Amino acid sequence: MRSRRSFWIAAAAVAYTAFAALRASGGHGTAWLALLGLPPLLALGLRSIERPPRGEDRIDPAARSAAAVCLTGAATLAASRSGPGGLALIALGNLGAAAAAMAALVALARVAGLGGLLEAPPSTRRLDAAAFASLFWTVAVALPAVSAVAPERAAELDPVLIDYATSAASLGSLTVTLVALAHVRIARRLELGVADRVEAALLFTATALAVGLSSAFVGVARPEAILPVTSAVAAVCVAACVVAADAAQVSRALRLTLAIAALATPPALLAVYAVHEAPRGDLGLRGAPQSSIGVAVFGACALCALAGLAAPALARRFAPEGARWLGAFDAATRAAMNPEPEAALETALSALREASDAGYSGQAPPALYLLAPAERVTVDRAGYTHTERAEVPARLIELCQLEPERVLRIEAAEAVQVRRPEVRPLIEWLTERDVGVVALVNDAEGPIGALAVPRGRRASPMTLEEVNGLRALADRLGAVIAVSAMLSGSRGREVAARREGERLTREVERLSRALERDAGRSRAIAALLARPARAAAYSPAARAAVEQLERLAAGGGPVTLLTAPGIDAVAWGAVVHLSSARAGGPLAIVDGAAPALEPPAPPRGASPERGAPAPRWGASPERGGASPERDAPASLPPDARALALWRDPDSSPIEAAKGGTLLVLDAQALPTEVQRYLGAALPDDVGLVVAVPRTVDTLVATGQMDERLADRLGDRAVALPSLASRGEDLRALALDHLARIGVRLRGRPFGLDLRALQTVLDHPWPGNDAEMGAVLLRAALVAEGDVIGEKELAAIGFTAEPEPPGRARAARPAGAMRRRRASKAG
């Protein structure tokens, strides 16, 4: 509510007038109602024009103050009419009507627009009309006031002059109000909100004037009594239109009021005229009651009731020129409620297209311009959507954001093109596409498009009510486009995720195949390395060793190979690797007795005996060589450099054996620090196979092996059989060696005659596999044919080695037994 002080001043003025009317009437009549009812009604009226507690207030405070004075003046006039028509009450009533009329003109001069490109002309803010109207009311107030205060000075004054002055002042102020309203409407007809308010006020004032004059003409009341009321009612209507919170509601109220007035005023005036013409007799209607007043009142009430029923239909006839767009916007907004975004957009544009075609054929259809991607979406008459490449000027989006309701009308741009040249290119762009209105379409993040409505043949600018409807439609389309964008983005992400999933599946399959190929390659290399051990494992000793190694490998723990000189420990280590759960992993070989450190890269060649070996590392750090060991500082001790090599993730044999098996040949030759590190740092995913010449306990006792490595190895040791204990395998081993040597040298395998075979069987082979391979290779090199005989063996100086004297007796049965087993095998 307005300030308490202002209310009490206004209430005191109204109460004073009502008390004066009550005193003049002798305490009877309607003065009591005026005294008790008008102050509360005034309080309600003042409260209705207060500034809203929340939201943006676009009403000028001066207009609200003027509206408060207008209500106070109207209430004062009503209070003065509650008593007998004395001069003092006439003066007070005229004073209230004057205050209402001049306050309404002040409020009209302070009517506020909604902003944007258009600005109020200075001529519409002048108070000339209020000052001019005050001249009429000065005489109308002064004459009765002087007559009431100093009757002796106004004795010669004709009382009719007071009536004439009151009527003239009322008509004069109404005329000034109409002229002022017409001037403001012409000057500010393009401003949203202002044009609606001023047009409503103009029609309200004209209606009030017409009703007042008609009432005075038919004799409802004397002109001097009814015209001030008419002036006050018109002033209140003007003030209400100026300070109303929603200008669109003013337009709707105007249409309904005009409909009711057009339908109800003629019956009411006719009833009054009939009553005055036949005050005592009947109306000449057969069967009607004798009371003419009753007939007139009853007929007027019936006709007014019918008018009330027909008023809404007639109010629609009073809609503005673009009323078809109101229905189109509502229909499009309802159509945009479709849960399917694309269908909602299509039906909304179709509804706008129908309203557009209703204007005239051949005009451009409504279009939705999207910013990203830059497209123009339209719907043809058959209801099909068309999308084409089109861009919206960035300046147009900026201007739409600054306009009321974010709606730019081409009339507003044309009105300011002289003082704002930057809008001229936009006017050309809009004119080329026959666009009359552009509404910005936003989502939660900002502008995403613009809805363009064709201009067509429309002559009047779009009203605020239509702009509000267009704004509601644009907001709904923004939500639809946002949902469509989210669904499109979701579908895009789904498609991208599906493609990514398919790509990852293919990648997993490719990597799986690559892993399988690597595992197969590792198994093939390990099988090639294990071939010498499995090629002729017929003897009990060989079979027992293979079975024991397979059993220990399946257990997953470290395995120790006890090797005699010349036995191929790599082949037996490969047997352990292939029998373990890590057979698909790498087989890394470390030679503890190597003279130099070798890089961990797999070699490309293949040794004559074993084919393509697995990666090998040396272990003698005190000897130089081309290896990663040289990356360590040269000032470090040899053991420290070797330990740094084993700790380095890029060169450590443990890292190279991850997921597979680490085979360490001559582990007792490794530096003590390396042995200790190997026993402590070996991970669980690396299998360990160690080849040593003696048992772990013996090596620990002699100081050749660290106790931590020995504890890690445990007692899982297997003694590899020597050739002396594999008599059943000698013939097969010899023929296997000769076959591979012959294929390499001559493309066909070598054979071995019986005498040479007997010599091979009788030899004890103290050098085991290494000695046999060397002997047979030398014999093949000197052989002229494809069969190795005693001649070739003698040529290389090979004979059956005589047994030591102490072992001759024991050796003969063993040699004879080997010969018998070999002959049986042959």
PDB file of C-alpha atoms in Angstrom, residues 734-735 738-739 741-743 746 748-757 776 778-794:
ATOM      1  CA  ALA A 734      72.822 -89.383 -33.625  1.00  0.00           C
ATOM      2  CA  LEU A 735      70.459 -89.805 -36.552  1.00  0.00           C
ATOM      3  CA  LEU A 738      72.923 -86.042 -38.871  1.00  0.00           C
ATOM      4  CA  ALA A 739      69.551 -85.408 -40.486  1.00  0.00           C
ATOM      5  CA  ILE A 741      73.231 -81.295 -40.426  1.00  0.00           C
ATOM      6  CA  GLY A 742      72.719 -82.920 -43.818  1.00  0.00           C
ATOM      7  CA  VAL A 743      69.737 -80.787 -44.678  1.00  0.00           C
ATOM      8  CA  ARG A 746      73.580 -80.644 -48.699  1.00  0.00           C
ATOM      9  CA  ARG A 748      69.409 -84.127 -47.728  1.00  0.00           C
ATOM     10  CA  PRO A 749      69.997 -86.021 -44.484  1.00  0.00           C
ATOM     11  CA  PHE A 750      73.140 -87.986 -43.674  1.00  0.00           C
ATOM     12  CA  GLY A 751      73.072 -91.661 -42.730  1.00  0.00           C
ATOM     13  CA  LEU A 752      75.243 -93.698 -40.315  1.00  0.00           C
ATOM     14  CA  ASP A 753      76.495 -97.191 -41.091  1.00  0.00           C
ATOM     15  CA  LEU A 754      76.491-100.002 -38.544  1.00  0.00           C
ATOM     16  CA  ARG A 755      80.192 -99.849 -37.671  1.00  0.00           C
ATOM     17  CA  ALA A 756      80.054 -96.117 -37.129  1.00  0.00           C
ATOM     18  CA  LEU A 757      76.858 -96.584 -35.119  1.00  0.00           C
ATOM     19  CA  LEU A 776      78.969 -85.566 -36.005  1.00  0.00           C
ATOM     20  CA  ARG A 778      83.084 -82.668 -38.172  1.00  0.00           C
ATOM     21  CA  ALA A 779      82.371 -86.074 -39.676  1.00  0.00           C
ATOM     22  CA  ALA A 780      79.770 -84.630 -42.003  1.00  0.00           C
ATOM     23  CA  LEU A 781      82.180 -81.964 -43.180  1.00  0.00           C
ATOM     24  CA  VAL A 782      84.765 -84.540 -44.289  1.00  0.00           C
ATOM     25  CA  ALA A 783      82.257 -87.039 -45.680  1.00  0.00           C
ATOM     26  CA  GLU A 784      82.215 -87.537 -49.431  1.00  0.00           C
ATOM     27  CA  GLY A 785      78.945 -89.434 -49.583  1.00  0.00           C
ATOM     28  CA  ASP A 786      75.690 -89.348 -47.733  1.00  0.00           C
ATOM     29  CA  VAL A 787      76.620 -91.995 -45.151  1.00  0.00           C
ATOM     30  CA  ILE A 788      78.961 -91.525 -42.229  1.00  0.00           C
ATOM     31  CA  GLY A 789      81.200 -94.530 -41.651  1.00  0.00           C
ATOM     32  CA  GLU A 790      84.301 -95.516 -39.686  1.00  0.00           C
ATOM     33  CA  LYS A 791      86.436 -93.846 -42.369  1.00  0.00           C
ATOM     34  CA  GLU A 792      84.952 -90.448 -41.662  1.00  0.00           C
ATOM     35  CA  LEU A 793      85.148 -90.924 -37.904  1.00  0.00           C
ATOM     36  CA  ALA A 794      88.766 -91.992 -38.181  1.00  0.00           C
TER      37      ALA A 794
END
